[in-house]
PDB file of C-alpha atoms and ligand atoms in Angstrom:
ATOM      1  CA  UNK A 378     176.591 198.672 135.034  1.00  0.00           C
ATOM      2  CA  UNK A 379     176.844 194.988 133.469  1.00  0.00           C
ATOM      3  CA  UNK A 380     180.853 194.027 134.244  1.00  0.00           C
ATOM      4  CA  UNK A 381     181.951 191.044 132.047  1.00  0.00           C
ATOM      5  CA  UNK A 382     185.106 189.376 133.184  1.00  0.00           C
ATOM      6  CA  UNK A 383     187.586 187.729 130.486  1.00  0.00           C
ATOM      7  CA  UNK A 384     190.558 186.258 130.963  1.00  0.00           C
ATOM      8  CA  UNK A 385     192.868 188.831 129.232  1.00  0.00           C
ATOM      9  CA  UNK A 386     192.998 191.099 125.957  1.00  0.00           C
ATOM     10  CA  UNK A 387     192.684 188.571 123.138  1.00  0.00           C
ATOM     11  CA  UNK A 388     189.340 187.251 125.368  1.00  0.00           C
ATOM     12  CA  UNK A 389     188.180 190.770 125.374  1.00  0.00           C
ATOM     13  CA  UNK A 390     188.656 191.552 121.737  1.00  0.00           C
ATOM     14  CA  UNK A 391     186.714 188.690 120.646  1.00  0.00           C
ATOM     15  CA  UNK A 392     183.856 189.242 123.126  1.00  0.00           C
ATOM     16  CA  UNK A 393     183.150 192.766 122.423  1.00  0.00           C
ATOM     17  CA  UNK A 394     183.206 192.115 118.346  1.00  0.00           C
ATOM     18  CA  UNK A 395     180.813 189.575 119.408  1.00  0.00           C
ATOM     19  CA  UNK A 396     178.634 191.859 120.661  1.00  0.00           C
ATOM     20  CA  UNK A 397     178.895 194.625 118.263  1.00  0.00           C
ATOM     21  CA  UNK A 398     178.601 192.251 115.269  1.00  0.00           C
ATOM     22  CA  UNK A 399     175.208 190.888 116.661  1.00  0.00           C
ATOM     23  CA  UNK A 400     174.106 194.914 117.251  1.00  0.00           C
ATOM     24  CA  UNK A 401     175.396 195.126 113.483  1.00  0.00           C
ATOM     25  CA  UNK A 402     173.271 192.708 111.844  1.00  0.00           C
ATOM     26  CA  UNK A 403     170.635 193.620 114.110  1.00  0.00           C
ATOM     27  CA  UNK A 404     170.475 197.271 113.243  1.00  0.00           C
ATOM     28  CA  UNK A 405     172.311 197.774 110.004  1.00  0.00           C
ATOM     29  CA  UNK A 406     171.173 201.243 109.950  1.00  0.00           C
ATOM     30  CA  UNK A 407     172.967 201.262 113.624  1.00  0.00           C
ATOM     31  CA  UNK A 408     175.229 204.422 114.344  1.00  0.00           C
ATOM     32  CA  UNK A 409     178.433 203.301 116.258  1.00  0.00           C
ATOM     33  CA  UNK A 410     180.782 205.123 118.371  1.00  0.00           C
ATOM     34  CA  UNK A 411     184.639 204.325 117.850  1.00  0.00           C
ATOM     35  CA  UNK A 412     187.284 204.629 120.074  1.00  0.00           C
ATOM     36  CA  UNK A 413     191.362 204.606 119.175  1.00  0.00           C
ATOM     37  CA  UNK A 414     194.245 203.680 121.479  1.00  0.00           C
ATOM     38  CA  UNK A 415     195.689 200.188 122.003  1.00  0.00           C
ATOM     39  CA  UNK A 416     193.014 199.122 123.451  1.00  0.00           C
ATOM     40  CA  UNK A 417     190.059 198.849 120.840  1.00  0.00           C
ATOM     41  CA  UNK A 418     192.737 197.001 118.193  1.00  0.00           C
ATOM     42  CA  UNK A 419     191.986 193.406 118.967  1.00  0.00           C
ATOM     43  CA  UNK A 420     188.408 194.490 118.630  1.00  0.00           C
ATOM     44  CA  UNK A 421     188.662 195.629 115.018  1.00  0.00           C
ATOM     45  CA  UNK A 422     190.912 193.101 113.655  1.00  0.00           C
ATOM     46  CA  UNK A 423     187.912 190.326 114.518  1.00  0.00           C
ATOM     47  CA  UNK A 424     185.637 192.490 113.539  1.00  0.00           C
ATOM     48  CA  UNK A 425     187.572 192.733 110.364  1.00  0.00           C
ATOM     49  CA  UNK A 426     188.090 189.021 110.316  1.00  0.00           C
ATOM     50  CA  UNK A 427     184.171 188.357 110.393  1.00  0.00           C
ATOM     51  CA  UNK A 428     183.564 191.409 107.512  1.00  0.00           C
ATOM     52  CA  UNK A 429     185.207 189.160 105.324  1.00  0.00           C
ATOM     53  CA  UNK A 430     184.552 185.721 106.462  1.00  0.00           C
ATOM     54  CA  UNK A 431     180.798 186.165 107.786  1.00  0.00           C
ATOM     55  CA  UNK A 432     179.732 189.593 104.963  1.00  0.00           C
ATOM     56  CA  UNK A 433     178.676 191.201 107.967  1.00  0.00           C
ATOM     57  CA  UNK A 434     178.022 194.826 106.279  1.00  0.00           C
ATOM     58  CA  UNK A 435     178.438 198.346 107.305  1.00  0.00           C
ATOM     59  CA  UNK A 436     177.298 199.776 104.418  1.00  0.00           C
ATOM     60  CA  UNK A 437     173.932 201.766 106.197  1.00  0.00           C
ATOM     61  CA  UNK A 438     175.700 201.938 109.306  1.00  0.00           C
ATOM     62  CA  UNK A 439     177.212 205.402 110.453  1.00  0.00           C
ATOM     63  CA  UNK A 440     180.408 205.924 112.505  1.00  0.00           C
ATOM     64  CA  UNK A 441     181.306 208.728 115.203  1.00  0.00           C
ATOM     65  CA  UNK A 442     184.666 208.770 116.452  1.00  0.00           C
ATOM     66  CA  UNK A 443     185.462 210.138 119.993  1.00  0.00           C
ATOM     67  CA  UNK A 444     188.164 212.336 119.499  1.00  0.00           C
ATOM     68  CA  UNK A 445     191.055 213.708 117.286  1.00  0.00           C
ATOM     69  CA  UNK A 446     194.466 215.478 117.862  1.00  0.00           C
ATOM     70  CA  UNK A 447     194.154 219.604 117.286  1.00  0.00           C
ATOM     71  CA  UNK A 448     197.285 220.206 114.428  1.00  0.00           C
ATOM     72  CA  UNK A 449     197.629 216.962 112.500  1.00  0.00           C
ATOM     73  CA  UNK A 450     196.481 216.498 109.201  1.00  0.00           C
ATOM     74  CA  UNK A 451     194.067 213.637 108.498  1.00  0.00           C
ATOM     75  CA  UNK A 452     197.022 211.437 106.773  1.00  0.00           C
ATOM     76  CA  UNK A 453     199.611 212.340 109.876  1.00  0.00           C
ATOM     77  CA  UNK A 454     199.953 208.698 110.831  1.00  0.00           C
ATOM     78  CA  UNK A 455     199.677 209.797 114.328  1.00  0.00           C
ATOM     79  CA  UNK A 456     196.048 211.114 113.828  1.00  0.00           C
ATOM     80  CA  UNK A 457     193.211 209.124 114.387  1.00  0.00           C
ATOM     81  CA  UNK A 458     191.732 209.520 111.064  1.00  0.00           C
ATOM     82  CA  UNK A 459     194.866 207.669 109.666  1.00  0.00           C
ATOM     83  CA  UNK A 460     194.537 205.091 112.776  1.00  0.00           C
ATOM     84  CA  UNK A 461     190.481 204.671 111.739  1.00  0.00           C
ATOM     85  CA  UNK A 462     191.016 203.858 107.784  1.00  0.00           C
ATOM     86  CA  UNK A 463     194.145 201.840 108.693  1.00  0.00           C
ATOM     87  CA  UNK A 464     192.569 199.581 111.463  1.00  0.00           C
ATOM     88  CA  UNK A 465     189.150 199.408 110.568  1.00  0.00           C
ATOM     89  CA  UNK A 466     187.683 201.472 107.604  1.00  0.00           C
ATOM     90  CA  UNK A 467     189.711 200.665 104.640  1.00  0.00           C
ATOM     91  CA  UNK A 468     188.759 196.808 105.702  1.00  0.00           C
ATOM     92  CA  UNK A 469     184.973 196.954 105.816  1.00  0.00           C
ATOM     93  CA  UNK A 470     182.447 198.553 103.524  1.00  0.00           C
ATOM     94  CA  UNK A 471     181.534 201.460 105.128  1.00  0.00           C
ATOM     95  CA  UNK A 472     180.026 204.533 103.384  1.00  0.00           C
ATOM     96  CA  UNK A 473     183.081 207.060 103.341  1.00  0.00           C
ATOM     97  CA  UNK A 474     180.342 209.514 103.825  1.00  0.00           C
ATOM     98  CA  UNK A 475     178.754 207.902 106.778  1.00  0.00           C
ATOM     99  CA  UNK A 476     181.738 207.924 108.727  1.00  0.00           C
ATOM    100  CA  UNK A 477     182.643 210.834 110.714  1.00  0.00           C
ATOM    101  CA  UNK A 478     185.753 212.148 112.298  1.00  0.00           C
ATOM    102  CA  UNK A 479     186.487 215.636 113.875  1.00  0.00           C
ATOM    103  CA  UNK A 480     188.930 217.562 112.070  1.00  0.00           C
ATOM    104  CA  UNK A 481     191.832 218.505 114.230  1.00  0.00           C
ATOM    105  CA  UNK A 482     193.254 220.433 111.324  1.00  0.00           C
ATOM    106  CA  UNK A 483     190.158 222.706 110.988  1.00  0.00           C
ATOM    107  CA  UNK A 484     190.654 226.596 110.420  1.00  0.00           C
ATOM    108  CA  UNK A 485     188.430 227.196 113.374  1.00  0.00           C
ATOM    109  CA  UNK A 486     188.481 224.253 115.795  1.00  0.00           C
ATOM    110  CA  UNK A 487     186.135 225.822 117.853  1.00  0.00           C
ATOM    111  CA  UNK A 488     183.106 226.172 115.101  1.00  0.00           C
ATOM    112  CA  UNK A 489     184.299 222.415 114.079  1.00  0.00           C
ATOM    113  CA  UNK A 490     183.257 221.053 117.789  1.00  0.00           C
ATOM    114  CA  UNK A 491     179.956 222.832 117.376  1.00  0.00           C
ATOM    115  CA  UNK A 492     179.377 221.676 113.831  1.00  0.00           C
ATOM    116  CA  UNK A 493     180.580 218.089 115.232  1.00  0.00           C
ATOM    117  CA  UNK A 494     177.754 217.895 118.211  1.00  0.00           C
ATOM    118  CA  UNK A 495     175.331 219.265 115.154  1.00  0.00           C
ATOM    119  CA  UNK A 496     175.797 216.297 113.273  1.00  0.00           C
ATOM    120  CA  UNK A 497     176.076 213.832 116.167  1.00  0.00           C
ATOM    121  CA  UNK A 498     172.742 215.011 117.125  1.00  0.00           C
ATOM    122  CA  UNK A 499     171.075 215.775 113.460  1.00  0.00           C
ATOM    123  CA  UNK A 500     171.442 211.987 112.802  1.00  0.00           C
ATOM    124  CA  UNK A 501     169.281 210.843 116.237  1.00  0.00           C
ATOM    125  CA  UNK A 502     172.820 210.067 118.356  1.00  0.00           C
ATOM    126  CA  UNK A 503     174.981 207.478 119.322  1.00  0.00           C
ATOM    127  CA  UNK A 504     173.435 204.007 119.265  1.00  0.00           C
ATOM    128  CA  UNK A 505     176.466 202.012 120.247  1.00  0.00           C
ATOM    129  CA  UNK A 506     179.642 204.166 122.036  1.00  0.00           C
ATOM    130  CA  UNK A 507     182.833 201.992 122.526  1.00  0.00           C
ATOM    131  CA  UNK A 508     184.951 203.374 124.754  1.00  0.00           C
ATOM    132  CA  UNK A 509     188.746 202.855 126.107  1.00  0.00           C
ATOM    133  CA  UNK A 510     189.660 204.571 129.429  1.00  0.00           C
ATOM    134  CA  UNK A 511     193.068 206.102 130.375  1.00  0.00           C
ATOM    135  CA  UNK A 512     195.314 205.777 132.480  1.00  0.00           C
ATOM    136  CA  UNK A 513     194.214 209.003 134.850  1.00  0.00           C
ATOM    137  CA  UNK A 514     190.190 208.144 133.925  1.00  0.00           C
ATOM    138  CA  UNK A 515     189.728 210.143 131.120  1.00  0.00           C
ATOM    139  CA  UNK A 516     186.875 209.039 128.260  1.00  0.00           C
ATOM    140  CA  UNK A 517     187.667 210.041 124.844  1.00  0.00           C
ATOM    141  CA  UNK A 518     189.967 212.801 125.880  1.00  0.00           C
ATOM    142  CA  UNK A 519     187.828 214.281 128.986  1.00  0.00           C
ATOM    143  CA  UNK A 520     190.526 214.659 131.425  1.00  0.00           C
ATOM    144  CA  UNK A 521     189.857 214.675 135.072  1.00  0.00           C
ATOM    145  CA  UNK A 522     187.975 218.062 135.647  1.00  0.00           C
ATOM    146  CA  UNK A 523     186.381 218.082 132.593  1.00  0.00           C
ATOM    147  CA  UNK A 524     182.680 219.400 133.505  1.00  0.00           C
ATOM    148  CA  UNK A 525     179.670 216.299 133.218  1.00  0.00           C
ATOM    149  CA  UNK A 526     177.927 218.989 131.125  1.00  0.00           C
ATOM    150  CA  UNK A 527     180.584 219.172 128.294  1.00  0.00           C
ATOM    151  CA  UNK A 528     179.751 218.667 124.666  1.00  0.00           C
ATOM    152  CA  UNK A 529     182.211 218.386 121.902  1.00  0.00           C
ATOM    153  CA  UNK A 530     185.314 220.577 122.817  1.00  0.00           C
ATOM    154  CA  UNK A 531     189.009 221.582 122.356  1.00  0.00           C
ATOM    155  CA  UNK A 532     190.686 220.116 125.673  1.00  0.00           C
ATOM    156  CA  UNK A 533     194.600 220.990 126.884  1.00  0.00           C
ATOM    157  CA  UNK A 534     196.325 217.097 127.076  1.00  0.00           C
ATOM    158  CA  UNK A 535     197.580 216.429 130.788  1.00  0.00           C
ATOM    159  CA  UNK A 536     200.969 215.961 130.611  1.00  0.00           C
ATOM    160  CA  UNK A 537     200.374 211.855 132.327  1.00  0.00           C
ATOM    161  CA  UNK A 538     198.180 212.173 128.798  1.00  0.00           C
ATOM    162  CA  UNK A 539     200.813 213.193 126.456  1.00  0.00           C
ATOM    163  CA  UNK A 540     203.382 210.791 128.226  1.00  0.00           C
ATOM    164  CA  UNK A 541     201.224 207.563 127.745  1.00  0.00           C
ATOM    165  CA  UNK A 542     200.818 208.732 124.270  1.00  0.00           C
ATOM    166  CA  UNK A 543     204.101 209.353 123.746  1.00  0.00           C
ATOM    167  CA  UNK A 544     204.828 205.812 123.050  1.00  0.00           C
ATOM    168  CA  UNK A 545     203.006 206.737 119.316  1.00  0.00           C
ATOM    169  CA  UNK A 546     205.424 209.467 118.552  1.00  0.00           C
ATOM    170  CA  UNK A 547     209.106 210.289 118.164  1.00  0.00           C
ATOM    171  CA  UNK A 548     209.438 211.914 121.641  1.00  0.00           C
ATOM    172  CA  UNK A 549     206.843 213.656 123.788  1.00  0.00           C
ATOM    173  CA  UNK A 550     207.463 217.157 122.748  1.00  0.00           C
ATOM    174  CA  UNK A 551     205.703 215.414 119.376  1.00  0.00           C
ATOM    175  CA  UNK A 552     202.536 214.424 121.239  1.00  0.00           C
ATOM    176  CA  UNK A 553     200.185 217.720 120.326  1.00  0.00           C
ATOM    177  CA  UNK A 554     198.697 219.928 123.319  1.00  0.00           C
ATOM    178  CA  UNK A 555     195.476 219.624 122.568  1.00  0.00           C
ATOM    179  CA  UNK A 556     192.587 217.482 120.938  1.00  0.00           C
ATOM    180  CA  UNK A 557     189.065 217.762 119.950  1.00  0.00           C
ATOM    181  CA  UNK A 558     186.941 215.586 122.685  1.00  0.00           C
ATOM    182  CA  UNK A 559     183.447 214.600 121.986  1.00  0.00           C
ATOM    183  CA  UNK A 560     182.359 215.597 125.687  1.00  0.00           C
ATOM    184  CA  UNK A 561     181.165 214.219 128.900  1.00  0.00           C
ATOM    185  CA  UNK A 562     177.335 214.952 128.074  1.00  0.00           C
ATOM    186  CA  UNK A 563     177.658 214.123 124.384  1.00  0.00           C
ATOM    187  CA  UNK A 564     178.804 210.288 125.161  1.00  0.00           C
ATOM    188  CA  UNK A 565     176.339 210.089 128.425  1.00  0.00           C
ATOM    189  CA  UNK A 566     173.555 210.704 125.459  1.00  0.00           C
ATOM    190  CA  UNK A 567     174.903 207.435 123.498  1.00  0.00           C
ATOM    191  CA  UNK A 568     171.971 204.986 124.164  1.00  0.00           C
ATOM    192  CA  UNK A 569     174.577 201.957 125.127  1.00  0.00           C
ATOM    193  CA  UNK A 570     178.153 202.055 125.855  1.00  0.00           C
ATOM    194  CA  UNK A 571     180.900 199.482 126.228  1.00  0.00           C
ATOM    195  CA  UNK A 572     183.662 200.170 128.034  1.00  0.00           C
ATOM    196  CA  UNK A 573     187.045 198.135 127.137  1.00  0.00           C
ATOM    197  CA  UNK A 574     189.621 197.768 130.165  1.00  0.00           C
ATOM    198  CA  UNK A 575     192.803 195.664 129.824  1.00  0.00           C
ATOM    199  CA  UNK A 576     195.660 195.578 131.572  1.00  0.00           C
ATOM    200  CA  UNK A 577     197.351 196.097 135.311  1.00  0.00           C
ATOM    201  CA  UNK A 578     197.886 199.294 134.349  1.00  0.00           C
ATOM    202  CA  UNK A 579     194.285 200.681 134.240  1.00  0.00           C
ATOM    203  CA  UNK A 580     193.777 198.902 137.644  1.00  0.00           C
ATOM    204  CA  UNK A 581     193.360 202.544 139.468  1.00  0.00           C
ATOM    205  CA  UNK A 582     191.380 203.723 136.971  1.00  0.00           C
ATOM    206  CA  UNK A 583     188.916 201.149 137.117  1.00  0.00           C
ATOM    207  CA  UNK A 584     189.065 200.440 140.882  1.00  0.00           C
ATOM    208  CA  UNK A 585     187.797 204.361 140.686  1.00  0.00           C
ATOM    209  CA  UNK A 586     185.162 203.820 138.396  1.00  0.00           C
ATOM    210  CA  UNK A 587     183.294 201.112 140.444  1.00  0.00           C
ATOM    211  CA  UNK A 588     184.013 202.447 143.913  1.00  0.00           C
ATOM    212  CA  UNK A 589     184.826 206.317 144.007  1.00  0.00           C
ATOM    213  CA  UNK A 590     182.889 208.864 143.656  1.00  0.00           C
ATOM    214  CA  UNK A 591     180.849 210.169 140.944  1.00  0.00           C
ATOM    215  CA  UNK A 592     182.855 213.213 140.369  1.00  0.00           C
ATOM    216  CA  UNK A 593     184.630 215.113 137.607  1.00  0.00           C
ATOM    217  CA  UNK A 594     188.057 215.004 139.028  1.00  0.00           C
ATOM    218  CA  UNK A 595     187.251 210.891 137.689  1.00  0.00           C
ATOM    219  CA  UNK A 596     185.484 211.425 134.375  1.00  0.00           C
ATOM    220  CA  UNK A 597     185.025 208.237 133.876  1.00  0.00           C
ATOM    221  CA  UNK A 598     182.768 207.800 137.123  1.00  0.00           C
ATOM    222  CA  UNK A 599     180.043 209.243 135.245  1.00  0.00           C
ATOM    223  CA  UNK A 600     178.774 206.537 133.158  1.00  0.00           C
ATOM    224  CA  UNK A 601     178.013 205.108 137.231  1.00  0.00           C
ATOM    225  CA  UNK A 602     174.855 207.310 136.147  1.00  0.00           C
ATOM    226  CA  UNK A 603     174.281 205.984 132.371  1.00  0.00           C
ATOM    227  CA  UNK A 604     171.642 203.256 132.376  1.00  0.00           C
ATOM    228  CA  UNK A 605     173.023 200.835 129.951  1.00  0.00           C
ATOM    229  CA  UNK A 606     176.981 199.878 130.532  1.00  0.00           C
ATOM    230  CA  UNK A 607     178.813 196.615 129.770  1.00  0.00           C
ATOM    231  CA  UNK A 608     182.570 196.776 131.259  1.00  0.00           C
ATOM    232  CA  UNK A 609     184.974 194.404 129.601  1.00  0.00           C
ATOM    233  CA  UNK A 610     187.144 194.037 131.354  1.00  0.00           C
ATOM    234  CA  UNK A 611     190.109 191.524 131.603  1.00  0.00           C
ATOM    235  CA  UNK A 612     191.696 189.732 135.079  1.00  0.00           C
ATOM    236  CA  UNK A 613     194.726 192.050 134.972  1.00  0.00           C
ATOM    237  CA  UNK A 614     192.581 195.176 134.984  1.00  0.00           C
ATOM    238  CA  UNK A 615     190.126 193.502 137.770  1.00  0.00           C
ATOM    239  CA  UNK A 616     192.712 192.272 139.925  1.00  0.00           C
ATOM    240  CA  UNK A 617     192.556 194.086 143.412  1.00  0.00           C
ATOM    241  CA  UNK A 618     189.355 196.183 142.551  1.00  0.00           C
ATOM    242  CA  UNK A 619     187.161 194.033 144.759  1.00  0.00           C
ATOM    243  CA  UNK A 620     185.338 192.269 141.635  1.00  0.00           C
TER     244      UNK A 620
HETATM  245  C1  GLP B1472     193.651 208.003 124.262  1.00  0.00           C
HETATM  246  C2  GLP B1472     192.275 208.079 123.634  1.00  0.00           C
HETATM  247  C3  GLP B1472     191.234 207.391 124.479  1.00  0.00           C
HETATM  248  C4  GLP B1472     191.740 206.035 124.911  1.00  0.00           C
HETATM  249  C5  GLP B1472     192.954 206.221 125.777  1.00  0.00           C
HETATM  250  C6  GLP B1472     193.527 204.917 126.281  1.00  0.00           C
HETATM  251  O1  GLP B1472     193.949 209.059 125.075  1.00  0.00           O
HETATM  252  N1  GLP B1472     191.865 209.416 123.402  1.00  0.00           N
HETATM  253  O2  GLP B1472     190.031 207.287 123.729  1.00  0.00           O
HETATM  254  O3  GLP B1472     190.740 205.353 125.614  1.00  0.00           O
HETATM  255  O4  GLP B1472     193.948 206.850 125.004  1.00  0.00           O
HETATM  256  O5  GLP B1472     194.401 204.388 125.344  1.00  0.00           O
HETATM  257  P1  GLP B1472     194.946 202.924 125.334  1.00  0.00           P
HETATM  258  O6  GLP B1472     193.815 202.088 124.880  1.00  0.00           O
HETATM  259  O7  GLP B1472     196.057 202.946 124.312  1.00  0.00           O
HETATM  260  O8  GLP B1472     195.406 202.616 126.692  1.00  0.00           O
END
């Protein structure tokens, strides 16, 4: 794992468009996956920002997001559909078609996690996976004791999930119970992945990353076994992790 230290969020944000942008224009046919939360925000706004100063184009490329809320419809401004068009898609010229989204809304959720993994792997995989970590560890919405073999699944929110999502919602009875996780296995098969830290608050959950174990009960210890990892990560999340 590469770890690449920046002085705080706005540092971060610019760095990591950076890099994607020169993956972009490098690949155009690239398939990228996208992350939600606070933390990939400052990433898409300069990514945004160079779309329409620099015509960097996402027309060929194709777009996986991580995960999605089980019970929301796609325009629920608390789903991450809504957050993807807002932030990012409805700014850049991305095919519609190319971009892909699970539907936490779906009659059968179950058959929509299996058709989900289809695609993922129908179109040759993840290229480029950004990723955000939580509080507790969790990637995408893996939460500690997820299994390392899990593919795309329906996973029960912790409730330290549901409370630092909360913030999104009227009150935490809002947040939904579930989501639809791309799984453990399914981002480990991405062929790169950059992982976006910021903030004293993920200071535990990084500090486990580089020096726990590799174990389930800290999903995100896993990508310790993925060959290519970049770590932003800023001074607030580094401070008193030994790095
Ligand atoms: C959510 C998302 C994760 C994200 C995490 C951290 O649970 N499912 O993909 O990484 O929150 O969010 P934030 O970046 O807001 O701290």
């Amino acid at each position: 794992m590469k770890i690449i230290t920046v002085k705080d969020y706005n540092e971060m944000s610019q760095k990591v468009a950076e890099y994607v942008i020169e993956k972009v224009n490098q690949n155009p046919n690239i398939t990228l996956g996208l992350a939600t939360g606070g933390t990939p925000l400052g990433m898409y706004k300069y990514l945004i920002e160079d779309h329409q100063k620099n015509k960097t184009s996402y027309q060929n490329a194709q777009s996986f997001n991580l995960d999605e809320y089980v019970g929301l419809s796609q325009d629920d401004p608390n789903s991450y559909n809504y957050y993807m068009y807002n932030e990012f898609f409805n700014h850049i010229d991305i095919t519609k078609s190319n971009v892909h989204i699970p539907n936490g809304n779906a009659p059968d959720v179950q058959k929509e996690c299996i058709d989900y993994e289809a695609l993922i792997e129908k179109n040759g995989g993840i290229d480029l996976q950004i990723l955000g970590i939580g509080n507790n560890g969790h990637i995408g919405f893996n939460e500690p004791g997820t299994s390392f073999q899990a593919k795309t699944h329906v996973i029960d929110l912790t409730p330290s999930t549901k409370e630092a999502n909360a913030r999104y919602f009227h009150s935490i009875e809002d947040v939904p119970a579930q989501a639809i996780t791309m799984g453990i296995a399914t981002i480990m098969k991405s062929k790169e992945i950059l992982l976006l830290i910021s903030g004293e608050s993920k200071q535990a959950a990084l500090s486990n990353l580089l020096h726990g174990e590799i174990d389930e009960s800290s999903p995100a210890s896993v990508l310790r076994n993925h060959p290519c990892v970049t770590i932003f990560a800023d001074e607030d999340a580094l401070r008193d992790t030994g790095k």
